[in-house]
Short mmCIF file of C-alpha atoms in Angstrom, two decimals:
data_model
loop_
_atom_site.label_atom_id
_atom_site.label_comp_id
_atom_site.label_asym_id
_atom_site.label_seq_id
_atom_site.Cartn_x
_atom_site.Cartn_y
_atom_site.Cartn_z
CA MET P 1 65.77 -3.53 12.55
CA SER P 2 64.33 -3.47 16.15
CA LEU P 3 61.54 -5.90 17.10
CA GLU P 4 59.28 -2.98 17.42
CA ALA P 5 60.10 -1.47 14.11
CA LEU P 6 59.79 -5.17 12.64
CA ALA P 7 56.44 -5.47 14.02
CA ARG P 8 55.12 -2.10 12.94
CA ALA P 9 56.38 -2.63 9.55
CA ALA P 10 54.52 -6.04 8.96
CA LEU P 11 51.32 -4.34 10.45
CA ALA P 12 51.46 -1.76 7.74
CA ARG P 13 52.05 -4.16 5.05
CA GLY P 14 48.83 -6.25 6.38
CA ASP P 15 51.31 -9.06 7.40
CA LEU P 16 49.70 -10.04 10.44
CA PRO P 17 51.27 -13.22 11.41
CA ALA P 18 54.86 -11.59 11.05
CA ALA P 19 53.62 -8.72 13.39
CA ALA P 20 52.23 -11.08 16.10
CA GLN P 21 55.32 -13.17 15.95
CA ALA P 22 57.94 -9.70 16.44
CA ALA P 23 55.44 -8.38 19.08
CA GLN P 24 55.33 -11.75 20.83
CA ARG P 25 59.17 -12.02 21.25
CA LEU P 26 59.29 -7.88 21.95
CA ALA P 27 56.78 -8.71 24.91
CA MET P 28 58.87 -11.79 26.19
CA ALA P 29 62.30 -9.71 26.02
CA GLN P 30 60.89 -6.33 27.67
CA PRO P 31 57.78 -7.54 29.56
CA GLU P 32 58.17 -4.30 31.62
CA ARG P 33 57.57 -2.56 28.66
CA PRO P 34 54.15 -1.48 26.65
CA ALA P 35 55.23 -1.79 23.06
CA GLY P 36 55.02 -5.60 22.88
CA PHE P 37 51.91 -6.01 24.42
CA PHE P 38 50.41 -3.25 22.32
CA LEU P 39 51.68 -4.47 19.10
CA LEU P 40 50.07 -7.83 19.84
CA GLY P 41 47.06 -6.36 20.57
CA MET P 42 46.99 -4.44 17.23
CA ALA P 43 47.77 -7.60 15.44
CA ALA P 44 44.49 -9.32 16.52
CA ALA P 45 42.64 -6.40 16.32
CA GLU P 46 43.45 -6.36 12.53
CA ALA P 47 42.47 -9.74 12.24
CA GLY P 48 39.15 -8.98 13.93
CA GLN P 49 39.66 -10.67 17.11
CA VAL P 50 38.75 -7.57 19.28
CA ALA P 51 38.02 -9.67 22.32
CA GLN P 52 41.80 -11.12 22.28
CA ALA P 53 42.98 -7.51 21.40
CA LEU P 54 41.48 -5.83 24.23
CA PRO P 55 43.28 -7.61 27.25
CA MET P 56 46.74 -6.64 25.50
CA LEU P 57 45.91 -3.26 25.02
CA GLU P 58 45.02 -3.22 28.65
CA GLN P 59 48.68 -4.80 29.44
CA ALA P 60 49.94 -2.12 27.21
CA VAL P 61 47.84 0.81 28.88
CA ALA P 62 49.02 -0.30 32.29
CA ARG P 63 52.30 -0.04 31.55
CA GLY P 64 52.85 3.51 30.50
CA GLY P 65 49.22 5.31 29.42
CA GLN P 66 50.56 6.51 26.11
CA ALA P 67 48.75 8.53 23.72
CA GLU P 68 48.55 6.17 20.72
CA HIS P 69 47.55 3.14 23.26
CA LEU P 70 44.86 4.71 25.10
CA ALA P 71 43.71 6.00 21.81
CA GLN P 72 43.50 2.57 20.23
CA TYR P 73 42.04 1.13 23.62
CA ALA P 74 39.21 3.63 23.33
CA ARG P 75 38.70 2.62 19.96
CA LEU P 76 38.52 -1.30 20.71
CA LEU P 77 35.88 0.06 23.99
CA ILE P 78 33.71 1.68 21.26
CA LEU P 79 33.48 -1.27 19.00
CA LEU P 80 32.43 -3.22 22.30
CA ARG P 81 29.80 -0.59 22.85
CA ARG P 82 31.43 0.26 25.87
CA ASP P 83 30.99 3.91 25.72
CA GLY P 84 31.72 5.38 29.44
CA GLU P 85 35.38 3.38 29.60
CA ALA P 86 36.24 4.67 25.49
CA GLY P 87 35.44 8.28 26.53
CA ARG P 88 37.57 8.08 29.30
CA SER P 89 40.21 6.64 27.65
CA ALA P 90 39.93 8.61 24.80
CA ARG P 91 40.43 11.89 26.95
CA ALA P 92 43.14 10.23 28.70
CA ALA P 93 44.64 10.10 25.34
CA LEU P 94 44.32 13.80 24.67
CA ALA P 95 45.67 14.70 27.87
CA ALA P 96 48.72 12.46 27.36
CA GLY P 97 49.58 14.80 23.93
CA PRO P 98 49.56 12.73 20.81
CA GLU P 99 52.14 13.32 18.22
CA ASP P 100 51.25 11.36 15.13
CA ALA P 101 48.38 12.17 13.04
CA LEU P 102 46.32 8.76 13.40
CA THR P 103 46.28 8.72 17.29
CA HIS P 104 44.78 12.27 16.80
CA ASP P 105 42.55 11.09 14.09
CA THR P 106 41.75 8.06 16.41
CA ILE P 107 41.00 10.07 19.41
CA GLY P 108 38.41 12.38 17.22
CA CYS P 109 36.44 9.19 15.96
CA VAL P 110 35.85 8.07 19.32
CA LEU P 111 34.82 11.41 20.66
CA ALA P 112 32.30 11.55 17.67
CA ARG P 113 30.87 8.27 18.25
CA LEU P 114 29.96 9.32 21.29
CA GLY P 115 28.64 12.48 20.27
CA ASP P 116 31.11 14.61 21.65
CA HIS P 117 31.37 16.57 18.17
CA ALA P 118 33.18 19.77 19.79
CA ALA P 119 35.60 17.82 21.62
CA SER P 120 36.65 15.85 18.41
CA VAL P 121 37.54 18.86 16.50
CA GLY P 122 40.85 19.67 17.96
CA PRO P 123 42.25 15.94 17.56
CA PHE P 124 40.99 16.27 13.96
CA GLU P 125 42.76 19.41 13.70
CA GLY P 126 45.63 17.74 14.90
CA ALA P 127 45.49 14.98 12.36
CA VAL P 128 45.23 17.50 9.55
CA ALA P 129 48.22 19.36 10.74
CA ALA P 130 50.25 16.60 11.02
CA GLU P 131 49.35 14.90 7.47
CA PRO P 132 47.39 17.57 5.53
CA ASP P 133 47.08 15.64 2.10
CA ASN P 134 45.31 12.81 3.79
CA LEU P 135 41.69 12.95 2.82
CA SER P 136 40.04 10.54 5.13
CA TYR P 137 41.27 12.72 8.00
CA ARG P 138 40.52 16.19 6.53
CA TYR P 139 36.64 14.37 5.66
CA ASN P 140 36.32 13.83 9.25
CA LEU P 141 37.56 17.73 10.46
CA ALA P 142 35.05 18.90 7.76
CA ALA P 143 32.40 16.73 8.96
CA ALA P 144 33.05 18.18 12.69
CA CYS P 145 33.09 21.52 11.71
CA GLY P 146 29.66 21.08 10.03
CA PHE P 147 28.13 19.61 12.95
CA THR P 148 29.59 22.37 15.21
CA GLY P 149 28.27 25.12 12.82
CA ARG P 150 31.17 26.23 11.39
CA VAL P 151 29.74 26.24 7.95
CA ASP P 152 32.53 27.96 6.29
CA ALA P 153 35.36 26.14 7.62
CA ALA P 154 33.64 22.71 6.82
CA ARG P 155 33.04 23.95 3.22
CA ASP P 156 36.39 24.81 2.74
CA HIS P 157 37.76 21.54 3.79
CA TYR P 158 35.31 19.69 1.88
CA GLU P 159 36.41 21.79 -1.25
CA ALA P 160 40.03 20.99 -0.67
CA ILE P 161 39.17 17.41 -0.76
CA LEU P 162 37.32 17.52 -4.02
CA ARG P 163 40.35 19.78 -5.49
CA ILE P 164 42.11 16.35 -5.10
CA ASP P 165 39.43 13.74 -5.54
CA PRO P 166 36.59 15.45 -7.69
CA GLY P 167 34.68 12.69 -7.71
CA ASP P 168 33.97 11.97 -4.04
CA ALA P 169 30.33 11.75 -3.68
CA ARG P 170 30.46 11.65 0.14
CA VAL P 171 31.96 14.94 -0.07
CA HIS P 172 29.47 16.30 -2.77
CA TYR P 173 26.23 14.96 -0.53
CA ALA P 174 28.13 16.48 2.67
CA LEU P 175 28.17 19.80 0.99
CA ALA P 176 24.58 19.53 -0.60
CA ILE P 177 23.13 19.25 2.82
CA LEU P 178 25.65 21.61 4.75
CA SER P 179 23.59 24.77 3.76
CA ARG P 180 20.53 26.14 1.68
CA GLN P 181 21.28 26.01 -2.21
CA THR P 182 20.21 28.99 -4.19
CA ALA P 183 19.80 30.06 -7.85
CA GLU P 184 22.72 32.00 -7.44
CA ALA P 185 24.88 29.58 -5.45
CA ASN P 186 24.65 25.79 -6.06
CA HIS P 187 26.70 22.85 -7.52
CA VAL P 188 23.98 21.24 -9.95
CA SER P 189 26.15 21.75 -13.12
CA ARG P 190 29.09 20.16 -11.17
CA LEU P 191 26.92 17.36 -9.57
CA GLU P 192 25.55 16.53 -13.19
CA THR P 193 28.86 15.90 -14.31
CA ILE P 194 29.69 13.73 -11.32
CA LEU P 195 26.77 11.67 -11.85
CA ALA P 196 27.42 11.14 -15.52
CA ALA P 197 30.88 9.60 -14.62
CA ALA P 198 29.86 7.41 -11.55
CA THR P 199 29.54 3.86 -11.87
CA LYS P 200 29.36 2.77 -8.14
CA PRO P 201 25.79 2.42 -7.18
CA GLU P 202 26.49 3.89 -3.74
CA ASP P 203 27.92 7.09 -5.32
CA ARG P 204 25.21 7.14 -7.47
CA LEU P 205 22.60 7.14 -4.56
CA ARG P 206 24.72 9.93 -3.09
CA ILE P 207 25.24 12.15 -6.18
CA ARG P 208 21.21 11.94 -6.85
CA TYR P 209 20.30 12.68 -3.21
CA ALA P 210 22.68 16.01 -3.14
CA LEU P 211 20.91 16.75 -6.69
CA ALA P 212 17.49 16.58 -5.06
CA LYS P 213 18.41 18.36 -2.11
CA SER P 214 19.45 21.44 -4.50
CA HIS P 215 16.57 21.12 -6.59
CA GLU P 216 14.43 21.24 -3.73
CA ASP P 217 15.74 24.05 -2.18
CA MET P 218 15.68 25.77 -5.49
CA GLY P 219 11.79 25.11 -5.83
CA ASN P 220 12.59 22.61 -8.70
CA ALA P 221 10.02 20.21 -7.25
CA ALA P 222 10.01 17.83 -10.52
CA GLN P 223 13.59 17.83 -10.93
CA ALA P 224 13.76 16.98 -7.22
CA PHE P 225 11.32 14.04 -7.24
CA ALA P 226 12.94 12.63 -10.42
CA HIS P 227 16.43 12.10 -8.84
CA LEU P 228 14.98 10.82 -5.60
CA SER P 229 12.73 8.25 -7.64
CA ALA P 230 15.65 6.88 -9.54
CA ALA P 231 18.05 6.64 -6.27
CA ASN P 232 15.52 5.35 -4.02
CA GLY P 233 14.19 2.75 -6.31
CA ALA P 234 17.76 1.50 -7.23
CA HIS P 235 18.54 1.44 -3.68
CA LYS P 236 15.37 -0.34 -2.87
CA GLN P 237 16.47 -3.11 -5.22
CA ALA P 238 19.83 -3.27 -4.08
CA ILE P 239 19.10 -4.07 -0.32
CA GLY P 240 16.11 -6.13 -1.04
CA TYR P 241 13.84 -4.59 1.63
CA ASP P 242 10.91 -6.40 2.48
CA GLY P 243 8.19 -4.69 4.65
CA ALA P 244 7.27 -7.96 6.09
CA ALA P 245 10.23 -7.74 8.42
CA ASP P 246 9.41 -4.75 9.82
CA ALA P 247 5.72 -5.62 10.15
CA ALA P 248 6.68 -8.77 12.07
CA ILE P 249 8.74 -6.33 14.61
CA PHE P 250 5.48 -4.29 15.37
CA ASP P 251 3.29 -7.54 15.59
CA ALA P 252 5.98 -9.02 18.14
CA ILE P 253 5.64 -5.72 20.32
CA GLU P 254 1.81 -5.75 20.04
CA ARG P 255 1.73 -9.50 21.07
CA LEU P 256 4.36 -8.85 24.19
CA PHE P 257 2.24 -5.85 25.37
CA ALA P 258 -1.19 -6.94 24.46
CA ASP P 259 -2.41 -7.40 28.00
CA GLY P 260 -0.06 -4.89 29.92
CA ALA P 261 3.05 -5.80 31.60
CA PRO P 262 4.56 -9.35 30.16
CA GLN P 263 3.70 -11.98 32.90
CA GLY P 264 6.15 -11.84 35.72
CA TRP P 265 7.53 -8.54 35.43
CA GLY P 266 7.92 -6.61 38.61
CA ALA P 267 8.92 -3.30 39.57
CA GLY P 268 11.68 -1.30 37.57
CA LEU P 269 14.75 0.67 38.46
CA GLU P 270 13.30 3.67 40.86
CA GLU P 271 16.15 6.57 40.14
CA PRO P 272 15.99 9.20 37.88
CA ALA P 273 16.04 8.22 34.46
CA PRO P 274 16.44 10.04 31.08
CA ILE P 275 14.22 12.08 28.87
CA PHE P 276 13.23 10.08 25.55
CA VAL P 277 12.60 12.10 22.78
CA THR P 278 11.37 9.44 19.96
CA GLY P 279 9.05 9.77 16.84
CA MET P 280 9.49 8.61 13.17
CA PRO P 281 12.82 10.28 11.61
CA ARG P 282 12.48 13.99 10.36
CA THR P 283 9.51 14.81 12.45
CA GLY P 284 11.12 17.17 14.70
CA THR P 285 12.78 15.25 16.91
CA THR P 286 16.09 17.31 16.73
CA LEU P 287 14.33 20.57 17.19
CA VAL P 288 12.82 19.07 20.46
CA ASP P 289 16.06 17.98 21.65
CA ARG P 290 17.62 21.19 21.01
CA ILE P 291 14.56 23.07 22.81
CA LEU P 292 15.15 21.06 25.95
CA SER P 293 18.90 21.18 25.98
CA SER P 294 18.68 24.80 25.96
CA HIS P 295 17.33 24.49 29.40
CA PRO P 296 19.90 25.08 31.83
CA GLN P 297 19.48 21.73 33.82
CA VAL P 298 19.27 19.47 30.35
CA GLY P 299 22.03 18.06 28.50
CA SER P 300 21.71 16.14 24.95
CA ALA P 301 23.34 12.85 24.63
CA GLY P 302 22.38 12.43 21.14
CA GLU P 303 21.04 9.66 19.55
CA LEU P 304 22.04 6.53 21.79
CA GLN P 305 21.72 3.07 21.32
CA ALA P 306 21.69 2.08 25.01
CA MET P 307 17.99 1.26 25.01
CA PRO P 308 18.05 -1.26 21.95
CA LEU P 309 21.48 -2.93 23.41
CA ALA P 310 20.15 -3.39 26.74
CA VAL P 311 16.99 -5.11 25.51
CA LYS P 312 19.09 -7.17 23.17
CA GLN P 313 21.65 -7.79 25.93
CA LEU P 314 18.96 -9.46 28.50
CA ALA P 315 17.17 -11.34 25.96
CA GLY P 316 20.33 -13.17 24.91
CA THR P 317 19.36 -13.76 21.48
CA ARG P 318 22.05 -14.74 19.14
CA SER P 319 20.91 -13.29 16.14
CA ARG P 320 23.29 -10.34 14.57
CA LEU P 321 20.44 -7.80 14.17
CA VAL P 322 19.77 -5.42 17.35
CA ILE P 323 15.90 -5.79 16.85
CA ASP P 324 14.05 -8.86 15.71
CA PRO P 325 10.40 -10.56 16.48
CA ASP P 326 12.59 -13.33 18.02
CA THR P 327 14.52 -10.83 20.47
CA ILE P 328 11.27 -9.10 21.32
CA ALA P 329 9.42 -12.17 22.25
CA ALA P 330 12.62 -13.22 24.53
CA SER P 331 12.63 -9.88 26.01
CA ALA P 332 9.72 -11.13 28.13
CA ALA P 333 11.79 -13.04 30.59
CA SER P 334 13.78 -10.13 31.35
CA ASP P 335 13.79 -8.52 34.54
CA PRO P 336 12.68 -4.87 34.21
CA ARG P 337 15.04 -3.60 37.09
CA ALA P 338 17.99 -5.37 35.54
CA LEU P 339 16.82 -4.03 32.09
CA GLY P 340 16.74 -0.32 33.59
CA GLN P 341 20.13 -1.06 35.14
CA ALA P 342 21.69 -2.34 31.90
CA TYR P 343 20.56 1.09 30.15
CA MET P 344 22.28 3.05 32.84
CA ALA P 345 24.92 1.17 32.74
CA ARG P 346 25.52 2.09 28.78
CA ALA P 347 23.89 5.61 29.12
CA GLY P 348 24.50 7.07 32.53
CA HIS P 349 28.12 8.42 31.97
CA HIS P 350 26.38 10.94 29.77
CA ARG P 351 25.63 12.70 33.02
CA ALA P 352 29.16 13.65 33.59
CA ASP P 353 28.64 17.15 31.84
CA GLY P 354 27.18 18.47 35.22
CA LYS P 355 23.43 18.67 34.20
CA ARG P 356 20.94 17.35 36.21
CA ARG P 357 18.73 15.66 33.33
CA PHE P 358 19.85 13.97 29.96
CA ILE P 359 17.83 13.59 26.74
CA ASP P 360 18.31 10.36 24.57
CA LYS P 361 17.13 11.06 21.29
CA LEU P 362 16.96 8.19 19.31
CA PRO P 363 13.62 8.26 17.45
CA ALA P 364 13.39 4.74 17.11
CA ASN P 365 13.15 4.39 20.59
CA PHE P 366 9.38 4.48 20.06
CA LEU P 367 9.58 0.80 19.41
CA TYR P 368 10.80 0.43 23.07
CA ILE P 369 8.35 2.65 25.18
CA GLY P 370 6.66 -0.23 26.70
CA HIS P 371 10.52 -1.64 27.86
CA MET P 372 11.32 1.81 28.94
CA LEU P 373 8.26 2.63 31.20
CA HIS P 374 8.79 -0.61 32.85
CA ALA P 375 12.18 -0.49 33.35
CA LEU P 376 12.53 2.88 34.15
CA PRO P 377 9.25 4.19 35.81
CA GLN P 378 11.04 8.00 36.36
CA ALA P 379 11.49 8.17 32.51
CA LYS P 380 9.70 11.23 30.56
CA ILE P 381 8.94 10.48 27.09
CA ILE P 382 8.05 12.56 24.28
CA CYS P 383 6.61 11.25 20.85
CA LEU P 384 6.65 13.85 18.14
CA ARG P 385 3.86 13.68 15.76
CA ARG P 386 4.10 15.32 12.35
CA GLN P 387 1.31 15.63 9.59
CA PRO P 388 1.43 11.81 8.01
CA MET P 389 2.14 13.19 4.49
CA ASP P 390 4.70 15.48 5.45
CA THR P 391 6.34 12.57 7.48
CA VAL P 392 6.16 10.34 4.66
CA TRP P 393 7.68 12.98 2.29
CA SER P 394 10.49 13.96 4.68
CA ASN P 395 11.43 10.20 5.12
CA TYR P 396 11.67 9.62 1.29
CA LYS P 397 13.69 12.65 0.78
CA ASN P 398 16.52 12.35 3.31
CA LEU P 399 19.18 9.91 2.98
CA PHE P 400 19.65 7.82 6.39
CA ALA P 401 22.60 5.69 7.08
CA SER P 402 22.11 3.56 3.97
CA GLN P 403 22.86 0.27 5.19
CA SER P 404 20.97 0.57 8.53
CA ALA P 405 18.03 -1.71 9.01
CA TYR P 406 16.33 0.89 10.94
CA TYR P 407 15.79 3.15 7.91
CA ALA P 408 15.36 0.39 5.18
CA TYR P 409 11.62 1.14 4.94
CA SER P 410 12.35 4.69 3.63
CA TYR P 411 13.44 4.29 0.08
CA ASP P 412 9.50 3.56 -1.28
CA LEU P 413 6.80 6.11 -0.83
CA MET P 414 4.34 3.13 -0.03
CA ASP P 415 6.67 1.47 1.83
CA ILE P 416 6.96 4.58 4.20
CA ALA P 417 3.04 4.78 4.37
CA ARG P 418 2.81 1.13 5.43
CA TYR P 419 5.27 1.72 8.45
CA TYR P 420 3.59 5.11 9.43
CA ALA P 421 0.51 3.20 9.97
CA ARG P 422 2.04 0.81 11.93
CA PHE P 423 3.84 3.45 14.01
CA ASP P 424 0.64 5.36 14.30
CA ARG P 425 -1.13 2.09 15.62
CA LEU P 426 1.67 1.28 18.14
CA LEU P 427 1.71 4.90 19.60
CA ALA P 428 -2.15 4.28 20.09
CA LEU P 429 -1.48 1.27 22.27
CA TRP P 430 1.02 2.96 24.16
CA ASP P 431 -1.68 5.69 24.97
CA ARG P 432 -3.71 2.95 26.34
CA LEU P 433 -1.48 1.30 28.24
CA PHE P 434 0.37 4.32 29.57
CA PRO P 435 -2.44 7.41 29.60
CA GLY P 436 -0.51 10.48 30.28
CA ARG P 437 2.71 8.91 30.29
CA VAL P 438 3.83 9.94 26.51
CA LEU P 439 3.42 13.32 25.40
CA GLN P 440 2.45 12.89 21.81
CA LEU P 441 3.98 16.56 20.45
CA SER P 442 2.51 17.89 17.13
CA TYR P 443 5.33 19.48 15.32
CA GLU P 444 2.85 21.90 13.33
CA ALA P 445 1.29 22.69 16.64
CA LEU P 446 4.82 23.73 18.07
CA VAL P 447 5.51 25.78 14.93
CA ALA P 448 2.14 27.53 15.31
CA ASP P 449 2.36 28.36 19.02
CA GLN P 450 5.95 27.86 20.02
CA GLU P 451 5.86 29.36 23.90
CA GLY P 452 2.42 27.70 24.54
CA GLU P 453 3.59 24.19 23.31
CA THR P 454 7.30 24.72 24.76
CA ARG P 455 5.66 25.23 28.08
CA ARG P 456 3.80 22.16 27.89
CA LEU P 457 6.80 20.41 26.59
CA LEU P 458 8.73 21.63 29.60
CA ALA P 459 5.92 20.89 32.44
CA HIS P 460 5.68 17.18 31.14
CA VAL P 461 9.22 16.39 31.76
CA GLY P 462 9.10 18.26 35.16
CA LEU P 463 11.14 21.25 34.28
CA GLY P 464 10.57 24.83 34.89
CA TRP P 465 10.09 27.31 32.74
CA ASP P 466 13.28 29.12 31.09
CA ALA P 467 13.09 31.55 28.24
CA ALA P 468 16.38 30.08 26.71
CA CYS P 469 14.16 27.26 25.37
CA LEU P 470 12.72 29.83 22.88
CA SER P 471 16.25 30.66 21.53
CA PHE P 472 17.22 27.24 21.01
CA HIS P 473 18.70 28.41 17.51
CA GLU P 474 21.49 30.20 19.65
CA ASN P 475 22.14 26.83 21.21
CA GLN P 476 26.04 26.16 20.37
CA ALA P 477 25.68 22.39 20.77
CA ALA P 478 26.70 20.29 18.14
CA VAL P 479 23.89 18.77 15.78
CA ALA P 480 24.85 15.51 13.70
CA THR P 481 21.68 14.89 11.97
CA PRO P 482 20.11 16.11 9.04
CA SER P 483 18.36 18.99 10.52
CA ALA P 484 21.90 20.37 11.44
CA ALA P 485 21.61 23.65 9.43
CA GLN P 486 17.49 24.04 10.11
CA VAL P 487 17.78 24.00 14.08
CA ARG P 488 20.20 26.61 13.87
CA ARG P 489 17.88 29.19 12.36
CA PRO P 490 14.60 30.34 14.07
CA LEU P 491 11.32 28.24 14.38
CA SER P 492 9.41 28.96 11.21
CA ALA P 493 6.53 27.26 8.91
CA ASP P 494 8.52 26.81 6.06
CA ALA P 495 8.44 23.17 6.28
CA VAL P 496 4.85 22.74 7.32
CA ALA P 497 2.80 21.20 4.25
CA ARG P 498 5.86 20.32 2.38
CA TRP P 499 4.51 17.40 0.43
CA LYS P 500 2.32 19.53 -1.43
CA ARG P 501 5.02 20.67 -3.56
CA HIS P 502 4.48 16.73 -4.87
CA GLU P 503 0.94 16.33 -4.53
CA GLY P 504 0.33 14.37 -7.64
CA ALA P 505 3.27 12.11 -7.14
CA LEU P 506 2.06 11.80 -3.76
CA ALA P 507 -1.62 10.88 -4.75
CA PRO P 508 -1.35 7.36 -4.06
CA VAL P 509 0.17 7.30 -0.43
CA ARG P 510 -2.76 10.28 0.44
CA ASP P 511 -5.53 7.90 -0.47
CA TRP P 512 -3.96 4.95 0.91
CA LEU P 513 -3.68 6.57 4.39
CA ALA P 514 -7.03 7.91 4.14
CA GLY P 515 -8.58 4.34 3.52
CA GLN P 516 -6.33 3.30 6.78
CA GLY P 517 -8.44 5.64 8.55
CA ILE P 518 -5.43 8.00 9.29
CA ALA P 519 -6.52 11.81 8.89
CA ILE P 520 -4.41 13.82 6.51
CA ASP P 521 -5.63 17.39 7.29
#
């Protein structure tokens, strides 16, 4: 057996020392060829030593530019948040003509992580064609089809997975949110059977959310609420959420900007900046992103982590959390211009689609509005506002990334209400410090007067009128949020006052918010 075959076999069985030893011998015996360096890098990467793996893969890429090497190099770059370089490497891998399923899938995963779901479909199709029985590859293709509006294809792939693995909770949930469920076409009976057999907490969480979504679609309010209550109660207990952690972050932001700019801050980066669309989740941020990206001069970059990571980078704190009170406090020593440069270094490659402007639609960027407006003075910022009770309900009934600290507050109605109150208070601070700089756009107003509010939106970001913005539902760009199905339909008032279906259960939230001076109607 050749040294390359020995190294690959050792990698396949998880014997990393043997893989590294064979790869080292191969690199020494054939230093002009890429294989030894590539396999050394893969052994290091599998051991979690990404920093050591990267230069090995760079050596491999420099010696041949093979699709497999470029794809794995792109995967490591994504892990290191070097998105622009990762995108270039993934596209080079695609151009090099990948042959094996894993390389196809790796390219697709990198492109999907970059938000280019349309481009990810082809590589995922290549992976499934090469290994049609690999359920992981087929799931990735199904998700990409769903994000790009190919609903029937997505459904077919998901059902193909369930024929082999009927208990896959992730697939059942994906099917539930793929399209509206009806009394005539739903999977409630199948879901109830799966729930009864499910033992893993994460599986039960997803199945209950799928049942809640199905019952909500069909108008069965009591059943929907019962499943959500059980799912969210169990998950809040599992993650041990304590609202004091989020409160401390809000406190730190308010202290940092209590008197305006932190002491010593100078001018920011005076160059064109993106359009930031922010707000509580599920309040219309995806809708506004679609409206703006329907304009011929604007492209959407999706939900970038570029600003949180730039703040973390310049703050220099060693905690594993992207945002925490220490990081916010330490960011006072950052130079706004350097912060703007760090942001653009991470996000600027999204201008490569030929559009003059791009949108960064990370909802949680409302936490960073003070940083953004000092670092990027030319930034245009929109913050979505939705009726408070609908905001609370929409956060409660949507399953976000279940292990993300950003959404840990969303599994308890009163936790969401308290988070909303701090959001509302922080927006009042931004409005006082930056009058007129943040457009607080009402979801209900947009629904009631689509053209008037769209004109106001375009004027705020400095764009001329374009009627295509009214036909946002015809926008063919991919959508990778829970709003994917909704934003492919014309605007309607269906989601307004949806909380009233559960008015009794939500009465304590309504009373508490009213006691905080937050208007409900």
